[in-house]
PDB file of N, CA and C in Angstrom:
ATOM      1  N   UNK V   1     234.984 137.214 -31.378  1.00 77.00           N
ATOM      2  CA  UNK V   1     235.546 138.383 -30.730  1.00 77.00           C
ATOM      3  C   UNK V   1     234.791 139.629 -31.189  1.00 77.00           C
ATOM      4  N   UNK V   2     234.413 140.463 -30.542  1.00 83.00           N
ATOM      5  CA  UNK V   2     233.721 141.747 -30.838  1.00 83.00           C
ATOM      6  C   UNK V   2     234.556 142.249 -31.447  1.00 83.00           C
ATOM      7  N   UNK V   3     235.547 142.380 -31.328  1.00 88.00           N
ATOM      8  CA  UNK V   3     236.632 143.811 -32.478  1.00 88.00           C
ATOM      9  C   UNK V   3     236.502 143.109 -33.965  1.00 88.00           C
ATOM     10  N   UNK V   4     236.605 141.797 -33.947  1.00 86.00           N
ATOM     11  CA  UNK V   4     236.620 141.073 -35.106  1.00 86.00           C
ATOM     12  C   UNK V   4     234.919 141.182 -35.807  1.00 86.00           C
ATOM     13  N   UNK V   5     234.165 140.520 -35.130  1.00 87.00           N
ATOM     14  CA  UNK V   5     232.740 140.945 -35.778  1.00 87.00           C
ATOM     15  C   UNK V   5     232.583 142.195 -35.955  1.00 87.00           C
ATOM     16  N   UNK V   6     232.647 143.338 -35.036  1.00 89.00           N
ATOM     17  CA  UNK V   6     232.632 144.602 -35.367  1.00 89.00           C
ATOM     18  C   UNK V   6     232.783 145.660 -37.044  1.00 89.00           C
ATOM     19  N   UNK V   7     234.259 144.803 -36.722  1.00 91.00           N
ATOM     20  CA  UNK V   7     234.929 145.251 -38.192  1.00 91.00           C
ATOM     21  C   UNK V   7     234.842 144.192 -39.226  1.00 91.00           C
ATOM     22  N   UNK V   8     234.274 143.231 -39.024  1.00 90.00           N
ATOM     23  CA  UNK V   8     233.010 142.391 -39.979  1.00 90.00           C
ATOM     24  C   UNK V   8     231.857 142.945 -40.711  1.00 90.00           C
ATOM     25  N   UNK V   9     231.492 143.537 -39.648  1.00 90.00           N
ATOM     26  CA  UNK V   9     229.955 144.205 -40.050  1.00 90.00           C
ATOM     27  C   UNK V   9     230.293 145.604 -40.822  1.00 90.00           C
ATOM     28  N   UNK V  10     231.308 145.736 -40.018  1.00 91.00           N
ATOM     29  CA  UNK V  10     231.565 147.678 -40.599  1.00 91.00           C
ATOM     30  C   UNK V  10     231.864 146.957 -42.582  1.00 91.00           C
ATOM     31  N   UNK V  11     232.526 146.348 -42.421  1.00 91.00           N
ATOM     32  CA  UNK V  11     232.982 145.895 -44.022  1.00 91.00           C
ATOM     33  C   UNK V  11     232.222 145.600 -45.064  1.00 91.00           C
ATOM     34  N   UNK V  12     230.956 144.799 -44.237  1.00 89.00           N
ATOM     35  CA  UNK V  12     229.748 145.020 -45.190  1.00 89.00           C
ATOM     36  C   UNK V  12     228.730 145.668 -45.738  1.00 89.00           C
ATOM     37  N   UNK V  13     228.717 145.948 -44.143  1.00 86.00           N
ATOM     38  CA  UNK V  13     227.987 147.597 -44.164  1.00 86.00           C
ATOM     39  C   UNK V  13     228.428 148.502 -45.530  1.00 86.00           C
ATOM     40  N   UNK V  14     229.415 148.640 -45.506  1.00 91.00           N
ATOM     41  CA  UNK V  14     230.341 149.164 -46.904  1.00 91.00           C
ATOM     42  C   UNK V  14     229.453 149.270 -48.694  1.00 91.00           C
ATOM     43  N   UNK V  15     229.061 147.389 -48.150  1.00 90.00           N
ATOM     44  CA  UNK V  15     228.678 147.011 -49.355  1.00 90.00           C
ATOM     45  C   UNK V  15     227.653 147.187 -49.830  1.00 90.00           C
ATOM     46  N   UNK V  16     226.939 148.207 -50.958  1.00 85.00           N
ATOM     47  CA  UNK V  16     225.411 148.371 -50.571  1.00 85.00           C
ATOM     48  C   UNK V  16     224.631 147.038 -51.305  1.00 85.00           C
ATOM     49  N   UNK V  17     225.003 146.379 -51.986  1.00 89.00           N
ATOM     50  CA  UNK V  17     224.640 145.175 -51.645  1.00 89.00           C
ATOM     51  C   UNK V  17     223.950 144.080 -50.622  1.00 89.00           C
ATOM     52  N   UNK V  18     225.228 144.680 -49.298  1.00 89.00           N
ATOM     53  CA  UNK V  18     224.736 143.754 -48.404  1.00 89.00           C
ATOM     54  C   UNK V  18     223.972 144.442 -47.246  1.00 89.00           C
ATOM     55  N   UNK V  19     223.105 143.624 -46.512  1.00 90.00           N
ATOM     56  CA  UNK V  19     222.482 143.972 -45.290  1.00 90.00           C
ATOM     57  C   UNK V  19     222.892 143.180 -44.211  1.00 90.00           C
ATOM     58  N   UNK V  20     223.555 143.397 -43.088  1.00 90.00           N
ATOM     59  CA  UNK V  20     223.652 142.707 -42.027  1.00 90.00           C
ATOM     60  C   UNK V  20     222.396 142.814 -41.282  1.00 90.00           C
ATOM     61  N   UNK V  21     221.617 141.363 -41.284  1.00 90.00           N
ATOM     62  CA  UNK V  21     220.890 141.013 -40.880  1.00 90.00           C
ATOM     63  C   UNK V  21     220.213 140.962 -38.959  1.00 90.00           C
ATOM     64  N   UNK V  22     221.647 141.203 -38.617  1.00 91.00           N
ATOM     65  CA  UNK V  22     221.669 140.076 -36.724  1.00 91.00           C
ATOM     66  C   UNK V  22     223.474 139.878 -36.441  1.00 91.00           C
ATOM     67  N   UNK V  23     223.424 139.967 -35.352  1.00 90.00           N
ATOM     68  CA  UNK V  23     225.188 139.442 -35.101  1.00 90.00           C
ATOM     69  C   UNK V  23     225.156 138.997 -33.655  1.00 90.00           C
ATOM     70  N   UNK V  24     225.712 138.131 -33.094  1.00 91.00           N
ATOM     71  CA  UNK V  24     225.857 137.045 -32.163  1.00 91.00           C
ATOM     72  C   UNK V  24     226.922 137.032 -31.610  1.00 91.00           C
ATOM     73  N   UNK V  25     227.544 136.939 -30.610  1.00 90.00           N
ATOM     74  CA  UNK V  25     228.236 136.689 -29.632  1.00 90.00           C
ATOM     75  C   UNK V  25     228.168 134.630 -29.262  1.00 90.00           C
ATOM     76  N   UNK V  26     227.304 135.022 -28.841  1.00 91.00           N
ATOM     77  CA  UNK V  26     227.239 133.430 -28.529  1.00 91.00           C
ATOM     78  C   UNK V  26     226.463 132.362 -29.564  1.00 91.00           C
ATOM     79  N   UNK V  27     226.414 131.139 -29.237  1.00 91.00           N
ATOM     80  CA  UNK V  27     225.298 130.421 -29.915  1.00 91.00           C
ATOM     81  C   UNK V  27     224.149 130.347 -29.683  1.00 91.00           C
ATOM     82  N   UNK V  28     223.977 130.702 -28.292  1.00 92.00           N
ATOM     83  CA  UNK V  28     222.718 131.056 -27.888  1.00 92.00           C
ATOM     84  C   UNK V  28     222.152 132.147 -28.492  1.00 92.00           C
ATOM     85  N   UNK V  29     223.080 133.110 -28.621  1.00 92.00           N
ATOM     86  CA  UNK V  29     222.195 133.946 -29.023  1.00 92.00           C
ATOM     87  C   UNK V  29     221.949 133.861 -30.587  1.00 92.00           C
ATOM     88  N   UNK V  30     222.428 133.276 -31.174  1.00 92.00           N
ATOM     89  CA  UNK V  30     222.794 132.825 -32.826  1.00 92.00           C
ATOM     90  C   UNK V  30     221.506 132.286 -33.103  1.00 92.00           C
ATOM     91  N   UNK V  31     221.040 130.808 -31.993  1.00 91.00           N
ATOM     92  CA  UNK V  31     220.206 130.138 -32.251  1.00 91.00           C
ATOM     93  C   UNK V  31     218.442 131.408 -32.263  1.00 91.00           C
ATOM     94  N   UNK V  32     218.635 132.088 -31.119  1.00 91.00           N
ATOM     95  CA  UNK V  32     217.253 132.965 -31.093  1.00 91.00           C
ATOM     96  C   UNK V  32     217.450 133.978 -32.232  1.00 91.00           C
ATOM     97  N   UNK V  33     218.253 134.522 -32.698  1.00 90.00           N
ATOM     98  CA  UNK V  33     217.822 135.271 -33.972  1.00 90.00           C
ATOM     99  C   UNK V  33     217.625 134.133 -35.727  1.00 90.00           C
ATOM    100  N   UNK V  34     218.010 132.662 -35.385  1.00 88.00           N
ATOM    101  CA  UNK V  34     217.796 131.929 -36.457  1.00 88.00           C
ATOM    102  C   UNK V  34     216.236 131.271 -36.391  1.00 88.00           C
ATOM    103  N   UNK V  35     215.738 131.479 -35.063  1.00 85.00           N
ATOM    104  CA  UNK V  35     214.432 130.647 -34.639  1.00 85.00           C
ATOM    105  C   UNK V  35     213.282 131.469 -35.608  1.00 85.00           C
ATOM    106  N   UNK V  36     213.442 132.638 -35.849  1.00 76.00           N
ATOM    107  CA  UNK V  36     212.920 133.626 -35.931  1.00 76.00           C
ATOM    108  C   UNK V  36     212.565 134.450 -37.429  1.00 76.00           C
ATOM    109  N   UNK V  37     213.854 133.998 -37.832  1.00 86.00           N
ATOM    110  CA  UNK V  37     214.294 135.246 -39.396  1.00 86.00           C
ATOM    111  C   UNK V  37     214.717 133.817 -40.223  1.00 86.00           C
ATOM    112  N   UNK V  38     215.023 134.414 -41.696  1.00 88.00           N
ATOM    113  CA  UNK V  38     215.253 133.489 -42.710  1.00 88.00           C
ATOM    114  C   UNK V  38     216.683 134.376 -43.076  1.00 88.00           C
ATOM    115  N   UNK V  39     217.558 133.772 -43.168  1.00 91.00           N
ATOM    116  CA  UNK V  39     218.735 134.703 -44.053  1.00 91.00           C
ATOM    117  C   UNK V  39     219.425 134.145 -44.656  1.00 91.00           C
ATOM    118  N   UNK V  40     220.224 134.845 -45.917  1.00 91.00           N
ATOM    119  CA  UNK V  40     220.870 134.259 -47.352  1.00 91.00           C
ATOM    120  C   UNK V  40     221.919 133.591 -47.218  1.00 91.00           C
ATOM    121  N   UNK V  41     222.259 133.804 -45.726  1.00 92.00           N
ATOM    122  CA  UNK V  41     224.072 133.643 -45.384  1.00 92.00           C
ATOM    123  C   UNK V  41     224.455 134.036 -44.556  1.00 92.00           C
ATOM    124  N   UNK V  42     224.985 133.018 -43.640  1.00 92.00           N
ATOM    125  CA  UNK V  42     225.324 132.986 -42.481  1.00 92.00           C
ATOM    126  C   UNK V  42     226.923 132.538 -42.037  1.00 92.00           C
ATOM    127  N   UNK V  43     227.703 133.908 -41.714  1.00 92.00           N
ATOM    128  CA  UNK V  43     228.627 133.582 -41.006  1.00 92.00           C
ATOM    129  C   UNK V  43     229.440 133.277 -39.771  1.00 92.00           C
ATOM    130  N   UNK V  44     229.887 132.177 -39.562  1.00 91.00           N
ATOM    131  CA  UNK V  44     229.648 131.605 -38.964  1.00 91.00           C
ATOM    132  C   UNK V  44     231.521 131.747 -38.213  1.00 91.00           C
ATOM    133  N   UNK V  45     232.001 131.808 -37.168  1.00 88.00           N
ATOM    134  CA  UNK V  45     233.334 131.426 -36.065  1.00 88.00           C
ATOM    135  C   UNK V  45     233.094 129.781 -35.465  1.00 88.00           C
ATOM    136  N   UNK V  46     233.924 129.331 -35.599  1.00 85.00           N
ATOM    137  CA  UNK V  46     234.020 128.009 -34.736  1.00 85.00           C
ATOM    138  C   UNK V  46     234.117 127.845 -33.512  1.00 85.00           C
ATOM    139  N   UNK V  47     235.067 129.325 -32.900  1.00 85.00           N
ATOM    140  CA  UNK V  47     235.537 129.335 -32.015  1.00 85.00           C
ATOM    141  C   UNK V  47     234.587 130.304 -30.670  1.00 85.00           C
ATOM    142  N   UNK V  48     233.405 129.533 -30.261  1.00 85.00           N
ATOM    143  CA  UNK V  48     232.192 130.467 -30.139  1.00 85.00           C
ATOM    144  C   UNK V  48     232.621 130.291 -28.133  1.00 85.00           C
ATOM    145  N   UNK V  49     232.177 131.272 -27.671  1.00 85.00           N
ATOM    146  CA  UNK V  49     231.877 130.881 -25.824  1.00 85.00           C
ATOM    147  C   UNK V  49     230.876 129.694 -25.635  1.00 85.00           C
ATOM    148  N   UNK V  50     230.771 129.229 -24.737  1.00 86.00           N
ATOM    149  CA  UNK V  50     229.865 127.959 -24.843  1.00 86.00           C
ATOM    150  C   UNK V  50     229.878 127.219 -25.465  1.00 86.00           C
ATOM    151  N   UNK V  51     228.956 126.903 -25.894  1.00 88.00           N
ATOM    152  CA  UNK V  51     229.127 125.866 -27.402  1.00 88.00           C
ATOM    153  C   UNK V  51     229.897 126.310 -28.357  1.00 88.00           C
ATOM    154  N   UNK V  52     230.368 125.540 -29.310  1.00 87.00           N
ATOM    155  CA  UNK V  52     230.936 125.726 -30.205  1.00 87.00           C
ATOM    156  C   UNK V  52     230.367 126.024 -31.393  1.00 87.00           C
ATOM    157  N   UNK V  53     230.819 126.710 -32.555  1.00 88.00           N
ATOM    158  CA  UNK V  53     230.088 126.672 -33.990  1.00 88.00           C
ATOM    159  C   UNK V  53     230.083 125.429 -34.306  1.00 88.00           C
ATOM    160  N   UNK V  54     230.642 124.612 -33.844  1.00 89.00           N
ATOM    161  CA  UNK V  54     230.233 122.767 -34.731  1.00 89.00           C
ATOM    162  C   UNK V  54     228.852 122.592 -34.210  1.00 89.00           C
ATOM    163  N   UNK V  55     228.775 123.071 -32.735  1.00 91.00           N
ATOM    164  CA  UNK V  55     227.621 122.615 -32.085  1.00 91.00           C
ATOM    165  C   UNK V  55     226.823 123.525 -32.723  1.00 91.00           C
ATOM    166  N   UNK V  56     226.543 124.677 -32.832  1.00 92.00           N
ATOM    167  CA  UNK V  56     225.742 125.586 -33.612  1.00 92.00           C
ATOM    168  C   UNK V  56     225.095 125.294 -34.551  1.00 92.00           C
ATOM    169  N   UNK V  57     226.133 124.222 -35.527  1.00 91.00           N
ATOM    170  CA  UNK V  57     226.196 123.781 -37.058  1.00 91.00           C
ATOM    171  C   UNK V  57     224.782 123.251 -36.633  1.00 91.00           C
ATOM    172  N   UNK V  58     225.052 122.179 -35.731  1.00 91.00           N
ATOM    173  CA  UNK V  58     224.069 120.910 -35.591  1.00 91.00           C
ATOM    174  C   UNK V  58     222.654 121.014 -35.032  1.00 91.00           C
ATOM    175  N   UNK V  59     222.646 122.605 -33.699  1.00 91.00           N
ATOM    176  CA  UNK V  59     221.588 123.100 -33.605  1.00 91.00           C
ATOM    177  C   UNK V  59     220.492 123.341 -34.440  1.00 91.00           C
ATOM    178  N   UNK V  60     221.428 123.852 -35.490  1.00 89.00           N
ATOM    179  CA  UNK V  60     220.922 124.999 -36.833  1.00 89.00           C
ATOM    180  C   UNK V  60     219.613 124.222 -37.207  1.00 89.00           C
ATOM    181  N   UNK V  61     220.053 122.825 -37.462  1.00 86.00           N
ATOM    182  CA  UNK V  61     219.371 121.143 -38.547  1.00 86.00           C
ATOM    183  C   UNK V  61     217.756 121.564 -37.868  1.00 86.00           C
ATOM    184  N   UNK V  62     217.603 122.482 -36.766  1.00 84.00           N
ATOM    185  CA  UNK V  62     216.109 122.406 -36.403  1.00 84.00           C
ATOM    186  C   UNK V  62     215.955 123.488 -36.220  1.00 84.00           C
ATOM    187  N   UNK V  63     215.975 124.654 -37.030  1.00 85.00           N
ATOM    188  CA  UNK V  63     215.513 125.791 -36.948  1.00 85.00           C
ATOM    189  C   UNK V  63     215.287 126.239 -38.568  1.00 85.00           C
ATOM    190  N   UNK V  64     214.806 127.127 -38.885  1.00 81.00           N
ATOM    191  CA  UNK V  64     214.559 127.795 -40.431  1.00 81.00           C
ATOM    192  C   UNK V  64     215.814 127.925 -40.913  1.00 81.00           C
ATOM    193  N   UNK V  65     216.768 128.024 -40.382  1.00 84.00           N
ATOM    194  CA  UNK V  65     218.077 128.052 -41.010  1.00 84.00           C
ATOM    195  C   UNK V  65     218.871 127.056 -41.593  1.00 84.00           C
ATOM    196  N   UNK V  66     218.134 125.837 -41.476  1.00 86.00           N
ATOM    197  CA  UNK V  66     218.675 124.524 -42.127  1.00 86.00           C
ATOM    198  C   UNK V  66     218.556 124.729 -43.690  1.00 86.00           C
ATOM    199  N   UNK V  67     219.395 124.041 -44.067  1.00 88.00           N
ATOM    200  CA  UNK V  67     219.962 124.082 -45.296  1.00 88.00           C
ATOM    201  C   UNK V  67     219.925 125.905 -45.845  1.00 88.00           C
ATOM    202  N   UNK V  68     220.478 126.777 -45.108  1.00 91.00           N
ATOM    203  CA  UNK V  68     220.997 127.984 -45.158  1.00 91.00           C
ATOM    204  C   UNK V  68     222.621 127.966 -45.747  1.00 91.00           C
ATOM    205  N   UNK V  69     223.098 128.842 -46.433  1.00 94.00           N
ATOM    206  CA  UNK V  69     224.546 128.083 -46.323  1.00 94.00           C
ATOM    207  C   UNK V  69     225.660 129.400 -45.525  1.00 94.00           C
ATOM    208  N   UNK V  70     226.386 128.445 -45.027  1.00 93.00           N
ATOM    209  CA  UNK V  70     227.280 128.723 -44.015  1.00 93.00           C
ATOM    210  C   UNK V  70     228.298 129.110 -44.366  1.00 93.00           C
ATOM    211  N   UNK V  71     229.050 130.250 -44.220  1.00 92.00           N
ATOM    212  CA  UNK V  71     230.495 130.472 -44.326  1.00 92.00           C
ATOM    213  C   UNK V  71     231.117 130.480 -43.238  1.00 92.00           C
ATOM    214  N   UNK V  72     232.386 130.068 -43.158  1.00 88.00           N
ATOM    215  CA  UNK V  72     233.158 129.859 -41.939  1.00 88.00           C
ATOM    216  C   UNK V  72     234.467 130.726 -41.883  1.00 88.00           C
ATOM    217  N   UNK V  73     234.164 131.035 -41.340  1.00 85.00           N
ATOM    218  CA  UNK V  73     235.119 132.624 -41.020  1.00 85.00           C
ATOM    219  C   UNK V  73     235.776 131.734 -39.658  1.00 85.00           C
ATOM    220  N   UNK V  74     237.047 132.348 -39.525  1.00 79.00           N
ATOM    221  CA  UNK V  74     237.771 131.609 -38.172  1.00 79.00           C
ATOM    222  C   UNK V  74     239.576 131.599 -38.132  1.00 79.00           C
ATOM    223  N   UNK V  75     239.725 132.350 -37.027  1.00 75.00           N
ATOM    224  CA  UNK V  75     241.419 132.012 -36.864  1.00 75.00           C
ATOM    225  C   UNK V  75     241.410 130.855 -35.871  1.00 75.00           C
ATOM    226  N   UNK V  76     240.696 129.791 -35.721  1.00 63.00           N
ATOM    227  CA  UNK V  76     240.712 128.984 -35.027  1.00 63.00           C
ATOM    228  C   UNK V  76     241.217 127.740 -35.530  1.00 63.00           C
ATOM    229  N   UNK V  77     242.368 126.988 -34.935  1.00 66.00           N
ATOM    230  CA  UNK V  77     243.872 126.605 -35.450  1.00 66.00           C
ATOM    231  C   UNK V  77     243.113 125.004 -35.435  1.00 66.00           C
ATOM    232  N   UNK V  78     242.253 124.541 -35.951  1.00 62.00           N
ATOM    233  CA  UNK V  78     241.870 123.112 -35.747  1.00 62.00           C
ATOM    234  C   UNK V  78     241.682 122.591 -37.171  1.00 62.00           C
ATOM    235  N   UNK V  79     242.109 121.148 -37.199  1.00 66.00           N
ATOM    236  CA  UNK V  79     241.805 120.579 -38.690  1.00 66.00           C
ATOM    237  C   UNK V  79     240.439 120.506 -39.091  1.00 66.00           C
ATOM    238  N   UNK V  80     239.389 120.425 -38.619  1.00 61.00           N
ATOM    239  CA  UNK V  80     237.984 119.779 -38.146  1.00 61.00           C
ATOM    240  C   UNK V  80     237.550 121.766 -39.664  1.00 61.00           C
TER     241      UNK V  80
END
């Protein structure tokens, strides 16, 4: 959800620590900024348009972002 990433990013932004790298809407678009860049940490929604973040997960296995590690951020109500 944009209001949710939004005020994701604003939170880190915060942190001077952190740099938000890229932010995604879809997996598509997830996958073209991972084809591309290397990053420390990647958070990740399950609950994506199109594909799903599981499917994302599995995309990932062939791009520079494999073995990246993943946090899973999500109000998405599934055991999985």
């Amino acid at each position: 959800h944009d209001l949710i990433r939004e005020g994701l990013r604003a939170l880190l932004a915060a942190a001077r620590a952190i740099k938000v790298a890229a932010e995604a809407a879809t997996a598509r678009d997830a996958l073209e900024h991972l084809r591309g860049r290397r990053f420390d940490v990647i958070v990740l929604d399950v609950a994506l348009p199109g594909e799903s973040g599981w499917d994302l997960l599995e995309a990932m296995r062939a791009t520079r972002a494999a073995g990246t590690p993943v946090l899973i951020l999500s109000s998405h109500d599934d055991q999985e």
